[in-house]
């Protein structure tokens, strides 16, 4: 039997603290997996469901974007993938009766954890203007309401269409098609909050905004640098790949302000040895100061340039542009200042250099620890400089590996979910469908919030996600959302964004990945693209959570028909009937998808072309791979302040909170904790176990406060602190974003700690 959801909101500010762990996974992970899954699904459904995750004939794990091996293990999932699946395949339900019982005002006072634990949404629900409760509504009426509000806009640019990264390729393609036929490029997505900095940096330097390695390259690498990423929690299947790489002789350097358990040692639950001792992963741990990565790579580059024979001169000559200017900047780097920015010793950097010089094939992997800073884009460009110097792009075992978050976030972008689409993409749409798509750029997430705040956008539509909790500056974002005329969420589960609404609001419940999708044309499957540009099919097996659910493609098709009417140039009905028809059009619009339907029928799918990886061709403005010479930046922190990063615990999927523990870091039963280096804590006079308010300081002078955090003395880098997102999003100023990519700088927030009033 599955357990009932919690009735009351648990007390979350009484966390318990134990010693952090030094290894990830192993038997404990298996027992946690099964317990979490059975709580939501019961025993039989757990077994059935987990065995079809990431199998060629099954569904793509909604957990993360890490690729599947060619021959997946019979149990090709991880603890956190299983939790993501269990959240979706849960037997708990949020019905019209639930909404009748709980007024919206009450739901708005609940924690995100409590909301998510209530289960799957079963019916379309409507909150009328002035209403206190969501009421059931028919699908027809729901689409009428959206159409009414869109018809009332002064221009299509007053509507915003957000996407979270679980949406399939088919749904994403239709969604952007609808927005563009309507007449707007306002297509912000979670990527704006996530890897946008990677996309910006890689597009400018290499010509393709995606990673350049395949899974197999990891197995061939001599050296893998993992910077700003916590795979033990967020990409657990990556640990198996790192283990295999090590067995093949690779060495691993991890660059992180925190000693993350998963990177120290991995106990692979798929192997007998893994269940006991496990394998040590990290050979060198560089405990970097938050925001010090650009400085680190600049120093490494300076040292490489100073070492006889270390530069791959032929590669630099043949394939790159801008070397001289870059080399001059790198040679001129000032040791003292640059070193201080890293918080490392010169010896540590020289040790790292020796490992770099000893490697013929180096891969750099990274995630949010690098992308969410003001200088995220130049940081990633410095990593590109580093790889270019050694010729480590476009050959086996080497390259850039931004590790994506949501399971199809990369595919959504490939399908055109982008507020700044290329002219080539729009031309292709125009040719294929015969309408003129808008050419002006639309809003990204931060700009969409400003537009809502300023009354310039009035309809907010979300294809998945939890916009108000995932976005920065919670109070500003929530106030902005409340100014909208209409907010609409296509969702699987209840979340905070359903409770912070415009004048009218709709919740449109949809099928999840795990569920069977039957349309008039028969049973359908969808496709996704993983972090390494592999595209494959995903087919749900479970009965839908409720008979009233529509699939995401069906929702877009019906909405588009209702809003655009008979004038539409797009055969929406045909697309809803048969997703193969959607793929036929994708094949004609998106490069790399030729013969899409045939290629995706192959087990394991197919790899999208990647010019730098496949042929050392760089489709940049210069036609070469670009070295760049940005000045080194790093966050400046005034006396008595700390630099706070906002990160994930082991028991959450972004804003979906699975539980209140962060096992590897030794935290349990609560989330309001702030990890502080014991030396800093002593200087700041904050005792372990005392309670503080986190107060962020930003140049606008506005006080942003997150009250009541338990101080945990923790071995993070000096001057740095860490606390969980989304509780701390209230501290991230809307205007504190990365240059160029405009991604919120959620990993470098200057804070002071104030003794809590209640302490
Ligand atoms: N179970 C689970 N899986 C997930 C998610 C989830 O929430 N739960 N989220 C998914 C999504 S959307 C994403 S984007 C990914 C996120 O995956 P990660 O990027 O691993 O997620 P974070 O918890 O934000 O961790 C950031 C890591 O960077 C480090 N870090 C912080 N600042 C710096 C810095 O300045 N320099 C360096 N070198 N390191 C730094 C932190 O200590 C931490 O280890 O995971 C995906 N997978
Ligand atoms: N401070 C801070 N803020 C951050 C981050 C950080 O590190 N620090 N990380 C950022 C990152 S990397 C990201 S990606 C964003 C995440 O931002 P989002 O993608 O907007 O947020 P999620 O929490 O992943 O969305 C969860 C909701 O998605 C819905 N959902 C789940 N599956 C499906 C599905 O199959 N279809 C549909 N339609 N809906 C579904 C459920 O209703 C669930 O409540 O947050 C960002 N915000
Ligand atoms: Mo993400």
PDB file of C-alpha atoms in Angstrom, residues 296-401:
ATOM      1  CA  UNK A 296      41.804  29.207 -11.612  1.00  0.00           C
ATOM      2  CA  UNK A 297      41.624  28.477 -15.333  1.00  0.00           C
ATOM      3  CA  UNK A 298      43.377  31.759 -16.146  1.00  0.00           C
ATOM      4  CA  UNK A 299      46.313  30.683 -13.956  1.00  0.00           C
ATOM      5  CA  UNK A 300      46.367  27.213 -15.470  1.00  0.00           C
ATOM      6  CA  UNK A 301      46.387  28.804 -18.910  1.00  0.00           C
ATOM      7  CA  UNK A 302      49.230  31.125 -17.915  1.00  0.00           C
ATOM      8  CA  UNK A 303      51.242  28.124 -16.705  1.00  0.00           C
ATOM      9  CA  UNK A 304      50.508  26.124 -19.852  1.00  0.00           C
ATOM     10  CA  UNK A 305      51.679  29.039 -21.985  1.00  0.00           C
ATOM     11  CA  UNK A 306      54.878  29.214 -19.948  1.00  0.00           C
ATOM     12  CA  UNK A 307      55.605  25.503 -20.373  1.00  0.00           C
ATOM     13  CA  UNK A 308      57.720  24.481 -23.345  1.00  0.00           C
ATOM     14  CA  UNK A 309      55.780  22.235 -25.731  1.00  0.00           C
ATOM     15  CA  UNK A 310      52.548  22.324 -23.728  1.00  0.00           C
ATOM     16  CA  UNK A 311      50.479  24.151 -26.349  1.00  0.00           C
ATOM     17  CA  UNK A 312      49.057  22.188 -29.285  1.00  0.00           C
ATOM     18  CA  UNK A 313      50.447  24.654 -31.796  1.00  0.00           C
ATOM     19  CA  UNK A 314      49.173  22.937 -34.878  1.00  0.00           C
ATOM     20  CA  UNK A 315      45.621  22.925 -33.575  1.00  0.00           C
ATOM     21  CA  UNK A 316      45.886  26.541 -32.500  1.00  0.00           C
ATOM     22  CA  UNK A 317      47.194  27.555 -35.932  1.00  0.00           C
ATOM     23  CA  UNK A 318      44.731  25.552 -37.993  1.00  0.00           C
ATOM     24  CA  UNK A 319      41.549  25.862 -36.041  1.00  0.00           C
ATOM     25  CA  UNK A 320      41.510  28.894 -33.785  1.00  0.00           C
ATOM     26  CA  UNK A 321      41.238  32.640 -33.814  1.00  0.00           C
ATOM     27  CA  UNK A 322      42.287  35.274 -31.252  1.00  0.00           C
ATOM     28  CA  UNK A 323      45.217  33.390 -29.740  1.00  0.00           C
ATOM     29  CA  UNK A 324      47.624  36.323 -29.469  1.00  0.00           C
ATOM     30  CA  UNK A 325      45.283  38.602 -27.609  1.00  0.00           C
ATOM     31  CA  UNK A 326      44.278  35.824 -25.240  1.00  0.00           C
ATOM     32  CA  UNK A 327      47.876  34.744 -24.619  1.00  0.00           C
ATOM     33  CA  UNK A 328      48.874  38.286 -23.790  1.00  0.00           C
ATOM     34  CA  UNK A 329      46.083  38.578 -21.218  1.00  0.00           C
ATOM     35  CA  UNK A 330      46.893  35.196 -19.698  1.00  0.00           C
ATOM     36  CA  UNK A 331      50.632  35.893 -19.480  1.00  0.00           C
ATOM     37  CA  UNK A 332      49.884  39.192 -17.782  1.00  0.00           C
ATOM     38  CA  UNK A 333      47.713  37.606 -15.078  1.00  0.00           C
ATOM     39  CA  UNK A 334      48.857  38.780 -11.664  1.00  0.00           C
ATOM     40  CA  UNK A 335      49.637  35.786  -9.448  1.00  0.00           C
ATOM     41  CA  UNK A 336      48.737  37.291  -6.105  1.00  0.00           C
ATOM     42  CA  UNK A 337      45.406  38.755  -7.017  1.00  0.00           C
ATOM     43  CA  UNK A 338      44.323  35.881  -9.212  1.00  0.00           C
ATOM     44  CA  UNK A 339      45.357  33.321  -6.639  1.00  0.00           C
ATOM     45  CA  UNK A 340      43.474  35.168  -3.912  1.00  0.00           C
ATOM     46  CA  UNK A 341      40.316  34.947  -6.037  1.00  0.00           C
ATOM     47  CA  UNK A 342      40.612  31.147  -6.093  1.00  0.00           C
ATOM     48  CA  UNK A 343      41.336  30.743  -2.380  1.00  0.00           C
ATOM     49  CA  UNK A 344      43.806  27.979  -3.409  1.00  0.00           C
ATOM     50  CA  UNK A 345      47.544  27.642  -2.906  1.00  0.00           C
ATOM     51  CA  UNK A 346      50.043  27.922  -5.728  1.00  0.00           C
ATOM     52  CA  UNK A 347      51.166  24.359  -4.922  1.00  0.00           C
ATOM     53  CA  UNK A 348      47.650  23.025  -5.489  1.00  0.00           C
ATOM     54  CA  UNK A 349      47.442  24.758  -8.847  1.00  0.00           C
ATOM     55  CA  UNK A 350      50.846  23.431  -9.851  1.00  0.00           C
ATOM     56  CA  UNK A 351      49.775  19.908  -8.902  1.00  0.00           C
ATOM     57  CA  UNK A 352      46.727  20.388 -11.048  1.00  0.00           C
ATOM     58  CA  UNK A 353      48.930  21.618 -13.892  1.00  0.00           C
ATOM     59  CA  UNK A 354      51.075  18.478 -13.724  1.00  0.00           C
ATOM     60  CA  UNK A 355      47.973  16.341 -14.093  1.00  0.00           C
ATOM     61  CA  UNK A 356      46.844  18.495 -17.023  1.00  0.00           C
ATOM     62  CA  UNK A 357      50.210  18.222 -18.762  1.00  0.00           C
ATOM     63  CA  UNK A 358      50.230  14.468 -18.185  1.00  0.00           C
ATOM     64  CA  UNK A 359      46.930  14.149 -20.023  1.00  0.00           C
ATOM     65  CA  UNK A 360      46.534  13.714 -23.764  1.00  0.00           C
ATOM     66  CA  UNK A 361      42.777  13.906 -23.552  1.00  0.00           C
ATOM     67  CA  UNK A 362      41.000  16.165 -21.100  1.00  0.00           C
ATOM     68  CA  UNK A 363      37.283  16.717 -20.525  1.00  0.00           C
ATOM     69  CA  UNK A 364      35.829  19.470 -18.385  1.00  0.00           C
ATOM     70  CA  UNK A 365      32.353  18.853 -16.921  1.00  0.00           C
ATOM     71  CA  UNK A 366      30.381  21.536 -15.146  1.00  0.00           C
ATOM     72  CA  UNK A 367      26.935  22.553 -13.962  1.00  0.00           C
ATOM     73  CA  UNK A 368      25.319  25.245 -11.817  1.00  0.00           C
ATOM     74  CA  UNK A 369      28.428  26.021  -9.768  1.00  0.00           C
ATOM     75  CA  UNK A 370      29.794  27.754 -12.877  1.00  0.00           C
ATOM     76  CA  UNK A 371      26.723  29.072 -14.681  1.00  0.00           C
ATOM     77  CA  UNK A 372      25.029  31.094 -11.942  1.00  0.00           C
ATOM     78  CA  UNK A 373      27.511  33.921 -11.384  1.00  0.00           C
ATOM     79  CA  UNK A 374      27.799  37.444 -12.743  1.00  0.00           C
ATOM     80  CA  UNK A 375      30.922  36.375 -14.646  1.00  0.00           C
ATOM     81  CA  UNK A 376      29.645  32.911 -15.608  1.00  0.00           C
ATOM     82  CA  UNK A 377      30.034  33.457 -19.348  1.00  0.00           C
ATOM     83  CA  UNK A 378      33.702  34.583 -19.213  1.00  0.00           C
ATOM     84  CA  UNK A 379      34.363  31.723 -16.767  1.00  0.00           C
ATOM     85  CA  UNK A 380      33.144  29.133 -19.250  1.00  0.00           C
ATOM     86  CA  UNK A 381      34.987  30.910 -22.058  1.00  0.00           C
ATOM     87  CA  UNK A 382      38.184  30.571 -20.012  1.00  0.00           C
ATOM     88  CA  UNK A 383      37.544  26.824 -19.828  1.00  0.00           C
ATOM     89  CA  UNK A 384      37.219  26.803 -23.610  1.00  0.00           C
ATOM     90  CA  UNK A 385      40.564  28.669 -23.826  1.00  0.00           C
ATOM     91  CA  UNK A 386      42.059  25.989 -21.594  1.00  0.00           C
ATOM     92  CA  UNK A 387      40.841  23.144 -23.810  1.00  0.00           C
ATOM     93  CA  UNK A 388      41.758  24.916 -27.041  1.00  0.00           C
ATOM     94  CA  UNK A 389      45.331  25.433 -25.862  1.00  0.00           C
ATOM     95  CA  UNK A 390      45.789  21.675 -25.637  1.00  0.00           C
ATOM     96  CA  UNK A 391      43.785  20.841 -28.763  1.00  0.00           C
ATOM     97  CA  UNK A 392      41.200  19.153 -26.574  1.00  0.00           C
ATOM     98  CA  UNK A 393      38.173  19.867 -28.747  1.00  0.00           C
ATOM     99  CA  UNK A 394      37.045  17.602 -31.554  1.00  0.00           C
ATOM    100  CA  UNK A 395      38.973  14.481 -30.736  1.00  0.00           C
ATOM    101  CA  UNK A 396      38.030  11.314 -28.850  1.00  0.00           C
ATOM    102  CA  UNK A 397      38.248  11.499 -25.078  1.00  0.00           C
ATOM    103  CA  UNK A 398      38.344  15.293 -24.931  1.00  0.00           C
ATOM    104  CA  UNK A 399      36.007  18.272 -24.909  1.00  0.00           C
ATOM    105  CA  UNK A 400      33.430  20.386 -23.126  1.00  0.00           C
ATOM    106  CA  UNK A 401      30.727  18.688 -21.080  1.00  0.00           C
TER     107      UNK A 401
END
